[in-house]
Short mmCIF file of C-alpha atoms and ligand atoms in Angstrom, two decimals:
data_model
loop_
_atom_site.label_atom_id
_atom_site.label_comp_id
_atom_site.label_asym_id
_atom_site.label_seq_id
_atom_site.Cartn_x
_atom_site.Cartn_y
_atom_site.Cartn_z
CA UNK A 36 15.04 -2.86 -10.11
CA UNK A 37 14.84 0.88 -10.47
CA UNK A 38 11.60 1.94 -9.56
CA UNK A 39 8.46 0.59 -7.44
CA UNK A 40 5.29 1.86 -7.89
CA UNK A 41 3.58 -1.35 -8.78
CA UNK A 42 3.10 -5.33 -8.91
CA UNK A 43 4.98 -5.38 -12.41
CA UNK A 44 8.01 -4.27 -11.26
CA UNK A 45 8.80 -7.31 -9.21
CA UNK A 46 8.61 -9.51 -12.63
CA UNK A 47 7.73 -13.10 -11.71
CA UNK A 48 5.18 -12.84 -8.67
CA UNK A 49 5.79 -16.35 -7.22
CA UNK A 50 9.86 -15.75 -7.43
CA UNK A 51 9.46 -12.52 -5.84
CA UNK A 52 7.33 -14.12 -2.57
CA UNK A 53 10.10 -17.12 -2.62
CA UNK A 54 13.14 -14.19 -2.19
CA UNK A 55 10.79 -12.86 0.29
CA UNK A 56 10.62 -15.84 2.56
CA UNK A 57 13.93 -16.28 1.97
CA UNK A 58 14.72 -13.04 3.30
CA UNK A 59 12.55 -13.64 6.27
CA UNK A 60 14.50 -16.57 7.38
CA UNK A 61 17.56 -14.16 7.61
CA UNK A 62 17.41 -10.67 7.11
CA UNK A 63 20.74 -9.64 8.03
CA UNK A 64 22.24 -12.04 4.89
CA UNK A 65 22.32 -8.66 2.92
CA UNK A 66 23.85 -6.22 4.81
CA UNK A 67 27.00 -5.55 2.83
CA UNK A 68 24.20 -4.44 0.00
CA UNK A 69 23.63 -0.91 1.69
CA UNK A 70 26.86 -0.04 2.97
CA UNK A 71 27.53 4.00 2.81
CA UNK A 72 24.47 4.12 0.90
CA UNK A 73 21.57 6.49 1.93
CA UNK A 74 18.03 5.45 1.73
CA UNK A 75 15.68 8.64 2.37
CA UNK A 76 11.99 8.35 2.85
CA UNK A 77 10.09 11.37 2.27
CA UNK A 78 6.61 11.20 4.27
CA UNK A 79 3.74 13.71 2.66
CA UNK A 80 1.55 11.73 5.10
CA UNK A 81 1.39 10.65 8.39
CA UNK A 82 2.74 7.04 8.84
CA UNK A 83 3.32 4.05 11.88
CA UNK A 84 3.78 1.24 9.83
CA UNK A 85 5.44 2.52 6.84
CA UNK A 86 7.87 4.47 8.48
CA UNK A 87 9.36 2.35 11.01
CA UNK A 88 9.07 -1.10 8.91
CA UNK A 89 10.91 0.72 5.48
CA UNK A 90 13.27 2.01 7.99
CA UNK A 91 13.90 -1.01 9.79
CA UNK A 92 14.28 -3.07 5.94
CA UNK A 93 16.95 -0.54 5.50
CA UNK A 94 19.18 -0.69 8.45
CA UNK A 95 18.71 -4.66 8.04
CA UNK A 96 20.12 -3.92 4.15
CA UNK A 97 23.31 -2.17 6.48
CA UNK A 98 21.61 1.31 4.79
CA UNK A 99 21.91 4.50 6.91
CA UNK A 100 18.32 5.88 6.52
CA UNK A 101 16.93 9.55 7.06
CA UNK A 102 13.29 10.61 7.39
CA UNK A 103 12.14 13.76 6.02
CA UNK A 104 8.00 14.67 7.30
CA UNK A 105 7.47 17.19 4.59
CA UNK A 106 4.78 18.95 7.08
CA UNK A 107 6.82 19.32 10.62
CA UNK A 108 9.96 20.81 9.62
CA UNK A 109 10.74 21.87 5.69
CA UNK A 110 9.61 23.99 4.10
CA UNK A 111 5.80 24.24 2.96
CA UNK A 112 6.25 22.73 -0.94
CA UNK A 113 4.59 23.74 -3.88
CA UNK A 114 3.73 20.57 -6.20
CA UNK A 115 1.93 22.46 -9.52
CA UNK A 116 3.91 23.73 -12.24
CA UNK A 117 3.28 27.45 -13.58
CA UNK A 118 1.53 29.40 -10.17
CA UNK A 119 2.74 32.23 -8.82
CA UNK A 120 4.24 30.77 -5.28
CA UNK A 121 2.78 33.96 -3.20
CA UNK A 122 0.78 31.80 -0.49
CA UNK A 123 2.42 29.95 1.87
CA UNK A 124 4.48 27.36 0.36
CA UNK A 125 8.12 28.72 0.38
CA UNK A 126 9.69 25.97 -1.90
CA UNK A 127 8.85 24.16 -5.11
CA UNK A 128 9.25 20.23 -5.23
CA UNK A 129 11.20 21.17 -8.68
CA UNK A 130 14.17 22.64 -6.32
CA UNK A 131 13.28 20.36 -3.29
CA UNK A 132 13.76 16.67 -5.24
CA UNK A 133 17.00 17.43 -6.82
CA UNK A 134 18.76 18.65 -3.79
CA UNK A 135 16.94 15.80 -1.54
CA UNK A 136 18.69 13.29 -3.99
CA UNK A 137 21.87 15.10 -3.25
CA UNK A 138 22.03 13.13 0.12
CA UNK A 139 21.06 10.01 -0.87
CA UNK A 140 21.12 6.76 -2.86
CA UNK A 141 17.32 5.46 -3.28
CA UNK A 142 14.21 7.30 -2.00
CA UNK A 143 10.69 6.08 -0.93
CA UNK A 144 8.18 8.32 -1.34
CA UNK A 145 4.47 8.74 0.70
CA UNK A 146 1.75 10.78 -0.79
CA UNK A 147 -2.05 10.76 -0.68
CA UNK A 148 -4.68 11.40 -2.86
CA UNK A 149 -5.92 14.77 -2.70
CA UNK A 150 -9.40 13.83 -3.78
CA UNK A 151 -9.32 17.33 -5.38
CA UNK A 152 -8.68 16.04 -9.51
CA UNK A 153 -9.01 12.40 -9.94
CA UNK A 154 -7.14 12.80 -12.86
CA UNK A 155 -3.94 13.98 -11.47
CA UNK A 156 -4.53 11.31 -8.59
CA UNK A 157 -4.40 8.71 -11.10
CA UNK A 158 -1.80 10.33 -12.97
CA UNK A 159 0.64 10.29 -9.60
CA UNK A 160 2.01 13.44 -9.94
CA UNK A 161 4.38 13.55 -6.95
CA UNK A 162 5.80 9.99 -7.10
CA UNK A 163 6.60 10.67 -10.92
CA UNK A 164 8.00 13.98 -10.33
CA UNK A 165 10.50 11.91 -7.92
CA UNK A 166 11.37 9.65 -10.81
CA UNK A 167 11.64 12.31 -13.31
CA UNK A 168 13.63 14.77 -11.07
CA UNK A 169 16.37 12.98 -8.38
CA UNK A 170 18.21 11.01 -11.01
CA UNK A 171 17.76 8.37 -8.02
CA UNK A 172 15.81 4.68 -7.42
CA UNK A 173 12.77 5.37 -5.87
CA UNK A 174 9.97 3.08 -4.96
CA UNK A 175 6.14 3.68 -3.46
CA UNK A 176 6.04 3.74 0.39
CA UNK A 177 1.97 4.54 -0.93
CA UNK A 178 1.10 7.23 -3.28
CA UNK A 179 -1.95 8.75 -4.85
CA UNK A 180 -3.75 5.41 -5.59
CA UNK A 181 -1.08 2.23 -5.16
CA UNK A 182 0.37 0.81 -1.84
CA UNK A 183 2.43 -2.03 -3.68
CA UNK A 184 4.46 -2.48 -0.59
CA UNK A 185 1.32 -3.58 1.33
CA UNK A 186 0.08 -5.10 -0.97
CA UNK A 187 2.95 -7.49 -1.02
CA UNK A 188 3.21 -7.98 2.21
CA UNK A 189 -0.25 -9.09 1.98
CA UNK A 190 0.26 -11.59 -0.65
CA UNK A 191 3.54 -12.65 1.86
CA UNK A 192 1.14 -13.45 4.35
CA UNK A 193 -1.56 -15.20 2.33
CA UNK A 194 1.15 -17.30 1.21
CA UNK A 195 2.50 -17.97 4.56
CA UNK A 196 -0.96 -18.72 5.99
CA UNK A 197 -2.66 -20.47 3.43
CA UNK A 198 -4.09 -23.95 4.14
CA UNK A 199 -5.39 -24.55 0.61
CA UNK A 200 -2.86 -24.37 -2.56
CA UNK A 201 -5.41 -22.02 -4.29
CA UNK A 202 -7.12 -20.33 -1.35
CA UNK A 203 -10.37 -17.74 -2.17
CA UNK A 204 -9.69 -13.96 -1.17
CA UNK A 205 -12.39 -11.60 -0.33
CA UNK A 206 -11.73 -8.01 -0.51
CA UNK A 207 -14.53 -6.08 0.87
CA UNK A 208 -15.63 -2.66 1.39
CA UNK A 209 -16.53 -1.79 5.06
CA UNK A 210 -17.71 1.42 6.82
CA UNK A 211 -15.65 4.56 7.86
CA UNK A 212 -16.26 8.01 8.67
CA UNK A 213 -13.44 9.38 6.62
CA UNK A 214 -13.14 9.55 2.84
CA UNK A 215 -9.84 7.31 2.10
CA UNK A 216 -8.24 6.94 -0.77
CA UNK A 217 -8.38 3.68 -3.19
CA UNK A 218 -4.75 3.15 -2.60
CA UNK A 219 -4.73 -0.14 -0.71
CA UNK A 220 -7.76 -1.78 -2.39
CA UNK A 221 -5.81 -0.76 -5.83
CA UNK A 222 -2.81 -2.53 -5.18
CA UNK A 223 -4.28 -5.35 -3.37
CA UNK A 224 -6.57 -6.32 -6.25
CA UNK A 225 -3.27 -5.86 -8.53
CA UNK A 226 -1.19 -8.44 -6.61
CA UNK A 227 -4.55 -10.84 -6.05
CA UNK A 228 -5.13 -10.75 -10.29
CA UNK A 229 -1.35 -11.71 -10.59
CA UNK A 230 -1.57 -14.38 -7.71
CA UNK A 231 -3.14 -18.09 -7.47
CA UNK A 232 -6.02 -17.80 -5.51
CA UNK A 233 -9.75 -17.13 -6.25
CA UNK A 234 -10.05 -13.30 -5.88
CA UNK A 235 -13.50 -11.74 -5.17
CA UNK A 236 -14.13 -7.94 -4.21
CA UNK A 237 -17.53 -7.02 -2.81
CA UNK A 238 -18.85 -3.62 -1.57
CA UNK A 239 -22.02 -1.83 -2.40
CA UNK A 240 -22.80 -0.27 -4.96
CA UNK A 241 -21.17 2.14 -6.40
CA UNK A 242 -18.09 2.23 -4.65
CA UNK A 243 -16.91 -0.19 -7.54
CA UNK A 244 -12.79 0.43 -8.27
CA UNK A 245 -11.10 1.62 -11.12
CA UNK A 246 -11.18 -1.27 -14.03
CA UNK A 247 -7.17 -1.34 -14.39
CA UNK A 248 -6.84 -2.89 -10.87
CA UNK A 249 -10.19 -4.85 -11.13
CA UNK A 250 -9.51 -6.57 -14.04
CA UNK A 251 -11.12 -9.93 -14.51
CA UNK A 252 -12.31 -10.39 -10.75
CA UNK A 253 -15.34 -11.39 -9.84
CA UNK A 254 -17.27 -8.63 -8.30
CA UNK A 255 -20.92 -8.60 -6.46
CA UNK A 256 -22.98 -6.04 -4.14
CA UNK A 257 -23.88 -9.50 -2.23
CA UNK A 258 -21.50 -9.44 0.95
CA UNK A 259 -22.71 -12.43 2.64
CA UNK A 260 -22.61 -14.38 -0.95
CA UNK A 261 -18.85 -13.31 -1.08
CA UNK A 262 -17.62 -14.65 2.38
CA UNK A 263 -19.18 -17.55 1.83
CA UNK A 264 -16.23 -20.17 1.54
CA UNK A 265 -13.62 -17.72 2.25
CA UNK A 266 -10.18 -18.56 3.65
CA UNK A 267 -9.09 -14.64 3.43
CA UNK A 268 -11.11 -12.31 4.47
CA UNK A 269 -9.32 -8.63 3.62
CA UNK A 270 -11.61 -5.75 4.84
CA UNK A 271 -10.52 -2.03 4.05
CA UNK A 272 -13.05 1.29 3.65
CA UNK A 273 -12.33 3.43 0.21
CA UNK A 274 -14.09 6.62 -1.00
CA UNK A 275 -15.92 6.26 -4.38
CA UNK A 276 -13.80 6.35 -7.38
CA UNK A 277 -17.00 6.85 -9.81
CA UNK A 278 -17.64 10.43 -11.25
CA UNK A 279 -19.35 12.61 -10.08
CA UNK A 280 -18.85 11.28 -6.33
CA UNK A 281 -14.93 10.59 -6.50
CA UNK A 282 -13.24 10.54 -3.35
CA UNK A 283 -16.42 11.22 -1.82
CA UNK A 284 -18.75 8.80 1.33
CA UNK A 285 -21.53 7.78 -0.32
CA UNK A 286 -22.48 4.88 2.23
CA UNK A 287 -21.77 4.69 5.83
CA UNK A 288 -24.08 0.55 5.92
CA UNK A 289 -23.23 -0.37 9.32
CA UNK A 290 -24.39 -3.98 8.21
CA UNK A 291 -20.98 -4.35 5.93
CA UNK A 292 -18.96 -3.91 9.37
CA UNK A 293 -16.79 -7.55 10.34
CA UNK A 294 -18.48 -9.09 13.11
CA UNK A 295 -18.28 -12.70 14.42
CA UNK A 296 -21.20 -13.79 12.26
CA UNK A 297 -19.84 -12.37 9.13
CA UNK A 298 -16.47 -14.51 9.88
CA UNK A 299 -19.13 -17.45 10.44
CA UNK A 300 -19.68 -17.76 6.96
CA UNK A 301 -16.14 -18.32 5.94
CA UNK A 302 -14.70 -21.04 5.87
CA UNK A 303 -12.78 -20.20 8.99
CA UNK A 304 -11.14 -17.59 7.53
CA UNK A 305 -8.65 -15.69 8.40
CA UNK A 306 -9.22 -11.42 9.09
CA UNK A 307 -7.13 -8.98 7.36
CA UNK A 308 -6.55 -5.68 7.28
CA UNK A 309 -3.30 -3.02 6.71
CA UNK A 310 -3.88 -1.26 9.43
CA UNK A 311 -4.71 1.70 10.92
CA UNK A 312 -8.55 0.13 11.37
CA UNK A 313 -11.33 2.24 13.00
CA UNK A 314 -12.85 -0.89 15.73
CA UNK A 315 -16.45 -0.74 15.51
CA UNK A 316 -16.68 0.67 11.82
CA UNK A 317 -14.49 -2.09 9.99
CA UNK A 318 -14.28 -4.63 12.25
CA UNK A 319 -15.54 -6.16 15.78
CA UNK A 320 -13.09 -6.10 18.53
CA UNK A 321 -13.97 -9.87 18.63
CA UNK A 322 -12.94 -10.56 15.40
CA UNK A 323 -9.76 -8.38 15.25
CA UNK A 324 -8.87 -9.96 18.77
CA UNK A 325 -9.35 -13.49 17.93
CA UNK A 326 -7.47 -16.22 16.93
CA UNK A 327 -8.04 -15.87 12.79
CA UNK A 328 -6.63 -12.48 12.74
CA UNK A 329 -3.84 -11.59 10.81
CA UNK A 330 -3.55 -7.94 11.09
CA UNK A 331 -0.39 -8.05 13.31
CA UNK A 332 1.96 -10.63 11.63
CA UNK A 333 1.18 -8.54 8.36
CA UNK A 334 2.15 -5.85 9.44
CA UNK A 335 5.28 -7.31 10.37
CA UNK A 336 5.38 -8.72 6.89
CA UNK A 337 5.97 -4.94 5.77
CA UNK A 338 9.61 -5.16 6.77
CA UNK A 339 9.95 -8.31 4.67
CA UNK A 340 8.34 -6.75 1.54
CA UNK A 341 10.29 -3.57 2.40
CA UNK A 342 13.30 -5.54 2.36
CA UNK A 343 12.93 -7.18 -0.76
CA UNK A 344 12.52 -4.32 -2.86
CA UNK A 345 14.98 -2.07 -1.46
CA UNK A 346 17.67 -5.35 -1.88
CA UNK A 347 16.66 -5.69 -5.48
CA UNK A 348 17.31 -1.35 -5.86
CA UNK A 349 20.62 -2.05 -4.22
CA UNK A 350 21.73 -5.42 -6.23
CA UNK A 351 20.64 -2.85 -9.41
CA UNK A 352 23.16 -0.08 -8.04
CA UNK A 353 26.30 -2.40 -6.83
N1 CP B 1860 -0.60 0.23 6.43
C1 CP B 1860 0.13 1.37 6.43
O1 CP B 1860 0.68 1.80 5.40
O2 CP B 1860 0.24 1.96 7.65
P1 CP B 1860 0.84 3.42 7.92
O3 CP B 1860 -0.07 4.39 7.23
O4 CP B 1860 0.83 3.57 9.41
O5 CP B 1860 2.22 3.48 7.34
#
């Protein structure tokens, strides 16, 4: 593997969750892989998870890792091509990839959507800038609009949890006071289309998701009607991706919030969510506390998926 930006680079799905267990059962197995190489993980945007789990997969790969926070400590960058840099950005990302690729071996990269163009959102300008310009692996640590890494440690834990062989997933929409990007939602749709389970998104309307991640899933307005039955139940907020209100709030419904008696109609499903979550917006305390949630063990399932694709980058470079 060379680059990760998305559920097709990982080829066949169901192999790619069986390496991941795998991995899980001993993630030291691999640590000869990274030896005197450099992985360096370039953060746009403020990170827990991300940065200490890609980190961690790293070290475990025998990697030495740096962190660079793009806003506490370099040098203000400049992303568009063709201005006249007299503000206050002292460096072009033109200059700034190729000499970050000059101390290292693979790079993950974490940007957000600006909400300010959809259309260079969508077109991931930074991430493919990275690809264009180091000469160097690099993989998504969550750009513009994809988080494939938590996306697959999603699917890890689905699989790991899973008390049915083709268990229905619920991906719904829930309140925030924030306009976030489609990023998770994206990717988790992507790896649910590719994966055996019965896939429904929900949310009102029109905060529908771009068709390429949709795809052939069912969709409905009708919350309750989608939890019915569920076995997953994966909650996350997103701004509208519609024109004219892209990355904009265009509901704050308190009544699509995870509460006990939304969980009631599932078919004692299990909670998840990618964390950072806003209690009392997306989810009850109840319901985040209790037994069916899974918001802990997948985060710990970022490490694994992590760990996976950097070993496949390394295998690629040996
Ligand atoms: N889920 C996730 O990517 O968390 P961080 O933003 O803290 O990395």
């Amino acid at each position: 593997m060379r680059y990760y930006t998305g559920v097709k680079d990982l080829g066949n799905l169901q192999e790619a969750v069986k390496e991941a267990l795998e991995i899980k059962k001993n993630r030291f197995a691999y640590k000869h892989l990274g030896e005197n190489k450099t992985l360096l993980m370039v953060f746009f945007n403020n990170s827990l998870r991300t940065r200490l789990s890609t980190q961690k997969a790293g070290m475990n790969l025998g990697m030495n890792t740096i962190v660079l926070d793009v806003n506490q400590g370099a040098w203000k960058l400049e992303t568009e091509r063709g201005v006249i840099m007299d503000g206050d950005k002292s460096e072009h990302l033109l200059e700034a990839i190729p000499v970050m690729s000059q101390f290292c071996d693979v790079i993950g990269i974490r940007s957000f959507a600006t909400f300010e163009n959809k259309q260079n959102d969508y077109e991931e300008t930074i991430v493919n800038q990275f690809i264009k310009y180091s000469g160097k692996p690099v993989f998504s640590m969550e750009t513009a609009t994809c988080h494939p890494l938590q996306a697959f440690a999603d699917l890890i834990t689905i699989e790991e949890y899973k008390k049915v062989k083709r268990p229905k997933v619920v991906l719904t929409w829930a309140p925030h006071c924030r306009a976030l990007p489609q990023a998770v939602p994206n990717s988790f749709a992507d790896f649910m289309n590719e994966a055996d389970v019965d896939f429904v998104i929900t949310h009102p309307e029109g905060y529908e998701l771009c068709e390429k991640f949709v795809r052939n899933a069912k969709v409905t307005y009708n919350q309750d009607e989608a939890l019915a039955g569920a076995d997953f139940v994966y909650a996350k907020n997103w701004s509208a991706y519609r024109d004219p209100n892209y990355g904009k709030i265009i509901s704050k419904d308190p009544s699509w919030t995870i509460t006990t008696e939304k969980m009631a109609l599932t078919n004692n499903g299990y909670f998840m969510h990618c964390l950072p979550v806003r209690r009392g917006l997306i989810v009850t305390d109840d319901v985040i506390e209790g037994p069916n949630s899974l918001v802990i063990p997948e985060a710990g399932n970022r490490e694994i998926s992590a760990q996976t694709v950097i070993k496949r980058i390394l295998e690629d470079l040996q």
